[in-house]
Amino acid sequence: MNARSNDLLVDAIANDGYAITPDFLLPPLIKALADEARALHAQGGLQAATTGLSSRRSADNMGLRGDFIHWLEEEEASTAQRDYLTAMRQLQQDFNQALFMGLFELETHLAIYPPGAVYRKHLDQFQGRDERQLSCILYLNEDWQPDDGGTLRIYLNGNASEPYVDVSPTGGTLVTFLSARFMHEVMPSRRERISLTGWFRTRSTSL
């Protein structure tokens, strides 16, 4: 991550609404974050993810989303997680300075998709709730190959099935897009797929 990369990322959001940034963080940090995710999962520290605002996974959403997650809390963060959060704070500052977005905080979690797991087509901004402004997905997968699958499919025209952009979950790649604009889905993979997924939020205006 460097200032030039952030400038290009911010410009892409301003012009296209989404950005794909390879090598956002250095490989040793990506490996450390991936190792921590696997260790947490082995210890039972990841929970089955839910959809919408629900806190429990139901039979209805099991087919919609198959990942396991662990929310990051800064006061409990490891050194690697703090390095990631520091890089994201700089990105938040750059967005606010260049685009006056009023981003207030980042909510973020580790996510592990077992082989074959998916997250069906969805929008990151909840109905009637507009705090989530920018979605950010940092991939933590080492030596990812095209045959491994697991692409992120971003639909560029609302609910229309085309056109779309497919992004390989290659370690170090950061995908950023406007949360209210782009439907997207996670395609099945042949191997475990790890990411750090987050949303830059504005302050809540609800009473």
XYZ file of N, CA and C in Angstrom:
621
model
N 0.843 -1.189 0.000
C 0.000 0.000 0.000
C 0.874 1.233 0.000
N 0.600 2.174 -0.918
C 1.321 3.424 -0.951
C 0.377 4.530 -1.390
N 0.868 5.764 -1.279
C 0.013 6.908 -1.563
C -0.478 6.887 -3.008
N 0.400 6.495 -3.938
C 0.012 6.453 -5.342
C -1.112 5.442 -5.575
N -0.987 4.255 -4.948
C -2.033 3.243 -5.086
C -3.358 3.756 -4.545
N -3.311 4.449 -3.413
C -4.539 4.996 -2.851
C -5.147 6.045 -3.758
N -4.312 6.876 -4.362
C -4.818 7.900 -5.281
C -5.543 7.249 -6.459
N -4.947 6.196 -7.022
C -5.570 5.498 -8.150
C -6.879 4.839 -7.727
N -6.896 4.289 -6.515
C -8.094 3.648 -5.989
C -9.218 4.667 -5.835
N -8.905 5.798 -5.228
C -9.911 6.845 -5.024
C -10.426 7.351 -6.372
N -9.536 7.528 -7.338
C -9.952 7.976 -8.672
C -10.892 6.962 -9.323
N -10.601 5.673 -9.150
C -11.447 4.635 -9.744
C -12.842 4.651 -9.131
N -12.924 4.846 -7.826
C -14.238 4.936 -7.179
C -14.993 6.159 -7.699
N -14.304 7.287 -7.824
C -14.948 8.505 -8.312
C -15.460 8.334 -9.738
N -14.707 7.615 -10.566
C -15.051 7.500 -11.983
C -15.972 6.318 -12.293
N -15.707 5.168 -11.657
C -16.400 3.933 -12.018
C -17.254 3.352 -10.897
N -17.022 3.784 -9.665
C -17.763 3.241 -8.542
C -17.149 2.006 -7.934
N -16.130 1.436 -8.578
C -15.444 0.273 -8.023
C -13.964 0.326 -8.397
N -13.155 -0.394 -7.619
C -11.718 -0.422 -7.861
C -11.172 -1.795 -7.497
N -10.208 -2.266 -8.270
C -9.517 -3.530 -8.009
C -8.038 -3.206 -7.877
N -7.470 -3.415 -6.693
C -6.113 -2.986 -6.386
C -5.254 -4.187 -5.998
N -4.418 -4.703 -6.906
C -3.525 -5.802 -6.539
C -2.450 -5.322 -5.560
N -1.938 -6.251 -4.763
C -0.797 -5.969 -3.872
C -1.053 -4.775 -2.963
N -2.250 -4.687 -2.418
C -2.569 -3.582 -1.507
C -1.717 -3.653 -0.245
N -1.490 -4.865 0.254
C -0.608 -5.075 1.392
C 0.460 -6.096 1.015
N 1.580 -6.077 1.734
C 2.711 -6.936 1.384
C 2.429 -8.402 1.719
N 3.046 -9.325 0.971
C 2.786 -10.761 1.173
C 2.995 -11.264 2.604
N 4.038 -10.824 3.349
C 4.162 -11.340 4.721
C 2.970 -10.992 5.615
N 2.396 -9.809 5.425
C 1.232 -9.421 6.212
C 0.005 -10.221 5.787
N -0.149 -10.438 4.482
C -1.259 -11.254 3.991
C -1.175 -12.663 4.575
N 0.018 -13.234 4.591
C 0.195 -14.585 5.144
C -0.124 -14.614 6.635
N 0.342 -13.611 7.377
C 0.080 -13.563 8.815
C -1.421 -13.491 9.092
N -2.142 -12.680 8.330
C -3.587 -12.557 8.513
C -4.302 -13.866 8.166
N -3.863 -14.525 7.091
C -4.464 -15.801 6.712
C -4.205 -16.865 7.769
N -2.979 -16.895 8.298
C -2.652 -17.865 9.347
C -3.514 -17.642 10.586
N -3.731 -16.381 10.936
C -4.572 -16.076 12.096
C -6.015 -16.509 11.857
N -6.511 -16.308 10.643
C -7.882 -16.719 10.329
C -8.033 -18.229 10.466
N -7.087 -18.980 9.932
C -7.164 -20.444 10.022
C -7.056 -20.911 11.476
N -6.172 -20.281 12.252
C -6.017 -20.658 13.657
C -7.301 -20.378 14.437
N -7.916 -19.227 14.203
C -9.169 -18.897 14.870
C -10.269 -19.893 14.512
N -10.312 -20.262 13.246
C -11.331 -21.207 12.796
C -11.126 -22.563 13.465
N -9.879 -23.007 13.551
C -9.575 -24.297 14.181
C -9.957 -24.296 15.662
N -9.887 -23.117 16.286
C -10.212 -22.981 17.712
C -11.700 -22.714 17.958
N -12.494 -22.677 16.890
C -13.915 -22.393 17.032
C -14.231 -20.919 17.163
N -13.294 -20.060 16.735
C -13.474 -18.624 16.892
C -14.227 -17.950 15.769
N -14.641 -18.685 14.739
C -15.458 -18.146 13.658
C -16.866 -18.711 13.767
N -17.847 -17.858 13.474
C -19.241 -18.246 13.569
C -19.880 -18.264 12.183
N -20.871 -19.139 12.015
C -21.602 -19.179 10.753
C -22.242 -17.823 10.494
N -21.988 -17.266 9.323
C -22.496 -15.935 8.991
C -23.992 -15.990 8.714
N -24.656 -14.849 8.917
C -26.084 -14.721 8.644
C -26.285 -13.722 7.512
N -27.519 -13.550 7.110
C -27.840 -12.575 6.073
C -28.704 -11.473 6.653
N -28.669 -10.292 6.036
C -29.458 -9.161 6.508
C -29.042 -8.740 7.905
N -30.014 -8.350 8.723
C -29.750 -7.886 10.071
C -29.939 -8.985 11.112
N -30.182 -10.211 10.662
C -30.398 -11.317 11.585
C -29.102 -11.698 12.284
N -29.198 -12.133 13.528
C -28.036 -12.583 14.282
C -27.901 -14.097 14.289
N -28.873 -14.795 13.652
C -28.833 -16.250 13.640
C -29.018 -16.754 12.221
N -28.294 -17.833 11.894
C -28.462 -18.441 10.579
C -29.680 -19.349 10.609
N -30.570 -19.185 9.636
C -31.781 -19.981 9.552
C -31.691 -20.918 8.356
N -32.675 -21.818 8.274
C -32.714 -22.726 7.130
C -32.882 -21.958 5.835
N -33.553 -20.806 5.900
C -33.787 -20.014 4.693
C -32.516 -19.416 4.133
N -31.574 -19.022 5.011
C -30.387 -18.356 4.476
C -29.167 -19.252 4.371
N -29.277 -20.528 4.799
C -28.129 -21.416 4.686
C -27.698 -21.606 3.236
N -28.680 -21.625 2.316
C -28.344 -21.772 0.914
C -27.886 -20.489 0.264
N -28.074 -19.358 0.957
C -27.686 -18.069 0.406
C -26.242 -17.716 0.734
N -25.772 -18.178 1.896
C -24.465 -17.751 2.375
C -23.827 -18.871 3.192
N -22.577 -19.223 2.860
C -21.963 -20.369 3.515
C -20.648 -20.093 4.214
N -20.342 -18.824 4.474
C -19.049 -18.506 5.083
C -19.132 -18.474 6.601
N -17.953 -18.476 7.219
C -17.790 -18.351 8.663
C -16.973 -17.092 8.946
N -17.377 -16.328 9.972
C -16.773 -15.010 10.154
C -16.326 -14.763 11.593
N -15.417 -13.803 11.735
C -14.952 -13.329 13.041
C -14.774 -11.818 12.946
N -15.586 -11.063 13.706
C -15.502 -9.608 13.679
C -14.232 -9.134 14.374
N -13.559 -8.148 13.779
C -12.357 -7.572 14.375
C -12.729 -6.446 15.331
N -12.112 -6.461 16.492
C -12.244 -5.387 17.476
C -10.847 -4.834 17.734
N -10.670 -3.516 17.560
C -9.332 -2.941 17.618
C -8.639 -3.195 18.951
N -9.388 -3.164 20.041
C -8.761 -3.343 21.350
C -8.259 -4.773 21.546
N -8.747 -5.709 20.740
C -8.309 -7.096 20.843
C -7.476 -7.531 19.641
N -7.143 -6.595 18.760
C -6.495 -6.930 17.496
C -5.046 -7.360 17.699
N -4.613 -8.303 16.869
C -3.218 -8.718 16.830
C -2.390 -7.648 16.120
N -1.077 -7.843 16.110
C -0.207 -6.896 15.406
C -0.549 -6.846 13.926
N -0.762 -8.001 13.302
C -1.104 -8.032 11.876
C -2.439 -7.342 11.621
N -3.405 -7.585 12.480
C -4.708 -6.948 12.314
C -4.625 -5.441 12.498
N -3.793 -4.991 13.430
C -3.617 -3.543 13.615
C -2.969 -2.917 12.387
N -2.025 -3.628 11.770
C -1.396 -3.109 10.546
C -2.436 -2.958 9.433
N -3.315 -3.937 9.321
C -4.404 -3.852 8.339
C -5.312 -2.672 8.654
N -5.698 -2.513 9.902
C -6.598 -1.426 10.288
C -5.950 -0.067 10.061
N -4.644 0.033 10.284
C -3.930 1.286 10.026
C -3.980 1.646 8.545
N -3.755 0.654 7.681
C -3.820 0.902 6.239
C -5.217 1.333 5.825
N -6.240 0.756 6.433
C -7.606 1.106 6.083
C -7.978 2.491 6.603
N -7.435 2.872 7.745
C -7.687 4.232 8.249
C -7.111 5.277 7.299
N -5.928 4.988 6.747
C -5.344 5.918 5.782
C -6.220 6.015 4.539
N -6.735 4.868 4.104
C -7.616 4.871 2.938
C -8.895 5.655 3.235
N -9.444 5.479 4.417
C -10.634 6.239 4.828
C -10.352 7.742 4.769
N -9.209 8.145 5.284
C -8.844 9.560 5.271
C -8.716 10.075 3.844
N -8.129 9.260 2.961
C -7.969 9.674 1.568
C -9.313 9.842 0.876
N -10.244 8.926 1.140
C -11.585 9.058 0.559
C -12.280 10.318 1.063
N -12.173 10.575 2.340
C -12.837 11.752 2.902
C -12.250 13.049 2.371
N -10.939 13.090 2.222
C -10.295 14.307 1.733
C -10.596 14.556 0.268
N -10.606 13.493 -0.530
C -10.766 13.665 -1.975
C -12.226 13.736 -2.405
N -13.088 12.955 -1.755
C -14.463 12.829 -2.218
C -15.501 13.315 -1.206
N -15.050 13.808 -0.048
C -15.955 14.365 0.966
C -17.075 13.379 1.315
N -16.694 12.129 1.593
C -17.679 11.077 1.802
C -18.201 11.019 3.234
N -17.523 11.649 4.175
C -17.971 11.618 5.553
C -17.900 10.244 6.185
N -16.909 9.446 5.772
C -16.765 8.101 6.341
C -16.320 8.213 7.790
N -17.012 7.477 8.661
C -16.814 7.625 10.100
C -16.069 6.454 10.712
N -16.343 5.237 10.242
C -15.718 4.066 10.841
C -15.697 2.911 9.847
N -14.904 1.895 10.216
C -14.834 0.666 9.441
C -15.329 -0.486 10.305
N -16.304 -1.230 9.811
C -16.668 -2.499 10.437
C -16.106 -3.595 9.544
N -15.458 -4.589 10.131
C -14.738 -5.551 9.295
C -14.639 -6.901 9.977
N -14.628 -7.952 9.186
C -14.489 -9.290 9.738
C -13.654 -10.188 8.836
N -13.002 -11.156 9.457
C -12.388 -12.250 8.721
C -13.494 -13.160 8.219
N -13.308 -13.714 7.039
C -14.306 -14.635 6.483
C -13.596 -15.825 5.847
N -14.082 -17.009 6.155
C -13.586 -18.232 5.535
C -14.749 -18.938 4.856
N -14.583 -19.199 3.554
C -15.546 -19.969 2.793
C -14.979 -21.374 2.600
N -15.626 -22.405 3.142
C -15.189 -23.775 2.851
C -15.357 -24.068 1.359
N -14.677 -25.088 0.847
C -14.865 -25.453 -0.568
C -16.343 -25.639 -0.898
N -16.765 -25.019 -2.005
C -18.149 -25.137 -2.449
C -19.094 -24.106 -1.885
N -18.693 -23.371 -0.839
C -19.575 -22.373 -0.234
C -19.727 -21.162 -1.141
N -20.870 -20.505 -1.057
C -21.177 -19.346 -1.893
C -21.797 -18.251 -1.033
N -21.941 -17.082 -1.651
C -22.789 -16.020 -1.105
C -23.564 -15.486 -2.299
N -24.846 -15.806 -2.345
C -25.657 -15.479 -3.506
C -25.754 -13.969 -3.725
N -26.226 -13.606 -4.896
C -26.310 -12.218 -5.338
C -27.019 -11.354 -4.306
N -26.377 -10.245 -3.932
C -26.930 -9.397 -2.879
C -26.346 -7.997 -2.971
N -26.916 -7.100 -2.187
C -26.433 -5.728 -2.035
C -25.980 -5.555 -0.598
N -24.900 -4.826 -0.388
C -24.349 -4.696 0.961
C -25.082 -3.667 1.823
N -25.815 -2.783 1.211
C -26.524 -1.770 1.996
C -27.919 -2.281 2.323
N -28.245 -2.341 3.617
C -29.539 -2.851 4.037
C -30.662 -1.899 3.636
N -31.836 -2.457 3.381
C -32.992 -1.633 3.023
C -33.337 -0.684 4.171
N -33.423 0.602 3.859
C -33.740 1.606 4.854
C -32.582 2.017 5.739
N -31.387 1.477 5.471
C -30.199 1.806 6.265
C -29.080 2.154 5.297
N -28.607 3.404 5.313
C -27.625 3.832 4.323
C -26.245 4.117 4.914
N -25.976 3.589 6.134
C -24.678 3.882 6.748
C -23.518 3.270 5.968
N -23.692 2.079 5.453
C -22.615 1.450 4.687
C -22.462 2.160 3.346
N -21.278 2.735 3.137
C -21.022 3.487 1.915
C -20.062 2.786 0.964
N -19.000 2.229 1.507
C -17.975 1.582 0.674
C -17.698 0.179 1.194
N -17.813 -0.804 0.322
C -17.461 -2.182 0.646
C -16.002 -2.421 0.283
N -15.279 -3.122 1.154
C -13.847 -3.365 0.949
C -13.540 -4.829 1.250
N -12.989 -5.547 0.297
C -12.669 -6.959 0.474
C -11.187 -7.158 0.168
N -10.429 -7.578 1.176
C -9.008 -7.864 1.021
C -8.830 -9.374 1.032
N -8.275 -9.916 -0.043
C -8.117 -11.367 -0.145
C -6.812 -11.823 0.488
N -6.885 -13.008 1.138
C -5.761 -13.523 1.914
C -5.296 -14.893 1.412
N -5.592 -15.211 0.161
C -5.333 -16.550 -0.368
C -3.991 -16.625 -1.090
N -3.137 -17.522 -0.631
C -1.821 -17.701 -1.235
C -1.909 -18.649 -2.436
N -1.165 -18.318 -3.492
C -1.026 -19.190 -4.669
C -2.372 -19.587 -5.260
N -3.292 -18.630 -5.323
C -4.609 -18.918 -5.894
C -4.496 -19.082 -7.406
N -5.116 -20.137 -7.947
C -5.071 -20.442 -9.373
C -6.449 -20.261 -9.998
N -6.512 -19.966 -11.303
C -7.816 -19.771 -11.945
C -8.766 -20.948 -11.759
N -8.242 -22.172 -11.773
C -9.097 -23.346 -11.617
C -9.672 -23.480 -10.205
N -9.136 -22.704 -9.254
C -9.648 -22.767 -7.887
C -11.023 -22.136 -7.761
N -11.431 -21.302 -8.745
C -12.754 -20.672 -8.708
C -12.829 -19.584 -7.656
N -13.998 -19.473 -6.994
C -14.163 -18.530 -5.897
C -14.136 -17.071 -6.272
N -14.435 -16.745 -7.526
C -14.386 -15.347 -7.946
C -15.496 -14.535 -7.289
N -15.227 -13.247 -7.152
C -16.256 -12.277 -6.786
C -16.829 -11.730 -8.077
N -18.127 -11.872 -8.265
C -18.780 -11.351 -9.473
C -19.523 -10.071 -9.112
N -19.110 -8.968 -9.722
C -19.719 -7.662 -9.493
C -20.579 -7.311 -10.703
N -21.868 -7.127 -10.466
C -22.788 -6.787 -11.552
C -22.810 -5.272 -11.731
N -22.627 -4.842 -12.973
C -22.413 -3.424 -13.249
C -23.682 -2.666 -13.591
N -24.803 -3.374 -13.706
C -26.038 -2.699 -14.107
C -27.211 -3.199 -13.276
N -27.172 -2.887 -11.989
C -28.273 -3.249 -11.105
C -28.501 -4.741 -11.028
N -29.755 -5.166 -11.218
C -30.101 -6.584 -11.155
C -29.829 -7.331 -12.450
N -29.437 -6.618 -13.491
C -29.177 -7.269 -14.778
C -28.026 -8.263 -14.645
N -28.155 -9.404 -15.327
C -27.136 -10.448 -15.232
C -25.857 -10.096 -15.986
N -25.932 -9.134 -16.875
C -24.762 -8.650 -17.618
C -24.884 -7.146 -17.780
N -23.763 -6.439 -17.893
C -22.389 -6.927 -17.801
C -21.966 -7.146 -16.348
N -20.876 -7.863 -16.181
C -20.312 -8.085 -14.859
C -18.796 -8.161 -14.947
N -18.160 -8.016 -13.797
C -16.716 -8.162 -13.670
C -16.444 -9.280 -12.679
N -15.588 -10.226 -13.040
C -15.169 -11.291 -12.135
C -13.781 -10.976 -11.589
N -13.636 -11.089 -10.279
C -12.367 -10.796 -9.614
C -11.867 -12.059 -8.924
N -10.657 -12.482 -9.262
C -10.053 -13.632 -8.598
C -9.633 -13.251 -7.180
N -9.862 -14.113 -6.178
C -9.518 -13.782 -4.793
C -8.035 -14.002 -4.482
N -7.191 -13.419 -5.284
C -5.742 -13.567 -5.132
C -5.255 -12.791 -3.916
N -4.412 -13.418 -3.122
C -3.907 -12.786 -1.914
C -3.302 -11.419 -2.174
N -3.678 -10.434 -1.364
C -3.173 -9.070 -1.488
C -4.049 -8.143 -2.296
N -4.994 -8.700 -3.063
C -5.896 -7.873 -3.867
C -6.992 -7.271 -2.979
N -7.194 -5.974 -3.119
C -8.275 -5.267 -2.433
C -9.320 -4.866 -3.463
N -10.569 -5.242 -3.219
C -11.691 -4.829 -4.056
C -12.524 -3.838 -3.261
N -12.814 -2.694 -3.864
C -13.585 -1.641 -3.205
C -14.706 -1.205 -4.138
N -15.915 -1.042 -3.603
C -17.015 -0.585 -4.456
C -18.083 0.097 -3.609
N -18.899 0.903 -4.256
C -19.986 1.607 -3.586
C -21.040 0.607 -3.133
N -21.293 0.578 -1.840
C -22.149 -0.455 -1.257
C -23.586 -0.407 -1.771
N -24.097 0.777 -2.055
C -25.492 0.919 -2.468
C -25.694 0.704 -3.960
N -24.613 0.542 -4.710
C -24.728 0.550 -6.168
C -24.596 -0.826 -6.809
N -23.750 -1.688 -6.264
C -23.374 -2.900 -6.989
C -23.878 -4.174 -6.310
N -24.748 -4.885 -7.019
C -25.059 -6.255 -6.640
C -23.818 -7.106 -6.913
N -23.627 -8.131 -6.085
C -22.440 -8.973 -6.259
C -22.687 -10.325 -5.609
N -21.849 -11.299 -5.958
C -21.954 -12.614 -5.346
C -20.597 -13.299 -5.341
N -20.458 -14.259 -4.427
C -19.252 -15.069 -4.321
C -19.541 -16.413 -4.967
N -18.733 -16.779 -5.961
C -18.898 -18.038 -6.668
C -18.203 -19.162 -5.903
N -18.631 -20.415 -6.087
C -18.020 -21.529 -5.355
C -16.566 -21.739 -5.744
N -15.793 -22.214 -4.780
C -14.367 -22.484 -5.023
C -14.069 -23.947 -4.722
N -12.919 -24.389 -5.197
C -12.501 -25.774 -4.976
C -11.639 -25.912 -3.727
N -11.266 -24.807 -3.130
C -10.440 -24.846 -1.924
C -10.916 -23.762 -0.972
N -10.436 -23.822 0.251
C -10.803 -22.825 1.247
C -10.435 -21.427 0.761
N -11.330 -20.483 1.006
C -11.183 -19.114 0.494
C -11.269 -18.152 1.680
N -10.250 -17.303 1.853
C -10.147 -16.445 3.036
C -10.097 -14.978 2.618
N -10.780 -14.135 3.383
C -10.751 -12.701 3.098
C -10.958 -11.904 4.379
N -10.674 -10.633 4.282
C -11.076 -9.634 5.266
C -12.092 -8.744 4.574
N -13.315 -8.778 5.043
C -14.395 -8.030 4.406
C -14.854 -6.923 5.343
N -15.000 -5.715 4.790
C -15.396 -4.600 5.638
C -16.208 -3.569 4.887
N -16.735 -2.636 5.667
C -17.547 -1.553 5.106
C -17.188 -0.251 5.806
N -16.840 0.758 5.023
C -16.710 2.105 5.576
C -18.111 2.670 5.730
N -18.396 3.203 6.922
C -19.729 3.659 7.271
C -19.733 5.159 7.585
N -20.859 5.761 7.314
C -21.113 7.107 7.819
C -21.871 6.994 9.140
N -22.005 8.088 9.844
C -22.757 8.061 11.095
C -24.232 7.762 10.823
N -24.838 7.032 11.740
C -26.246 6.695 11.593
C -27.111 7.943 11.761
N -28.129 8.050 10.918
C -29.078 9.173 11.015
C -30.407 8.714 11.584
N -30.495 7.402 11.914
C -31.746 6.889 12.473
C -31.862 7.245 13.939
N -33.085 7.447 14.409
C -33.350 7.816 15.797
C -33.480 6.584 16.680
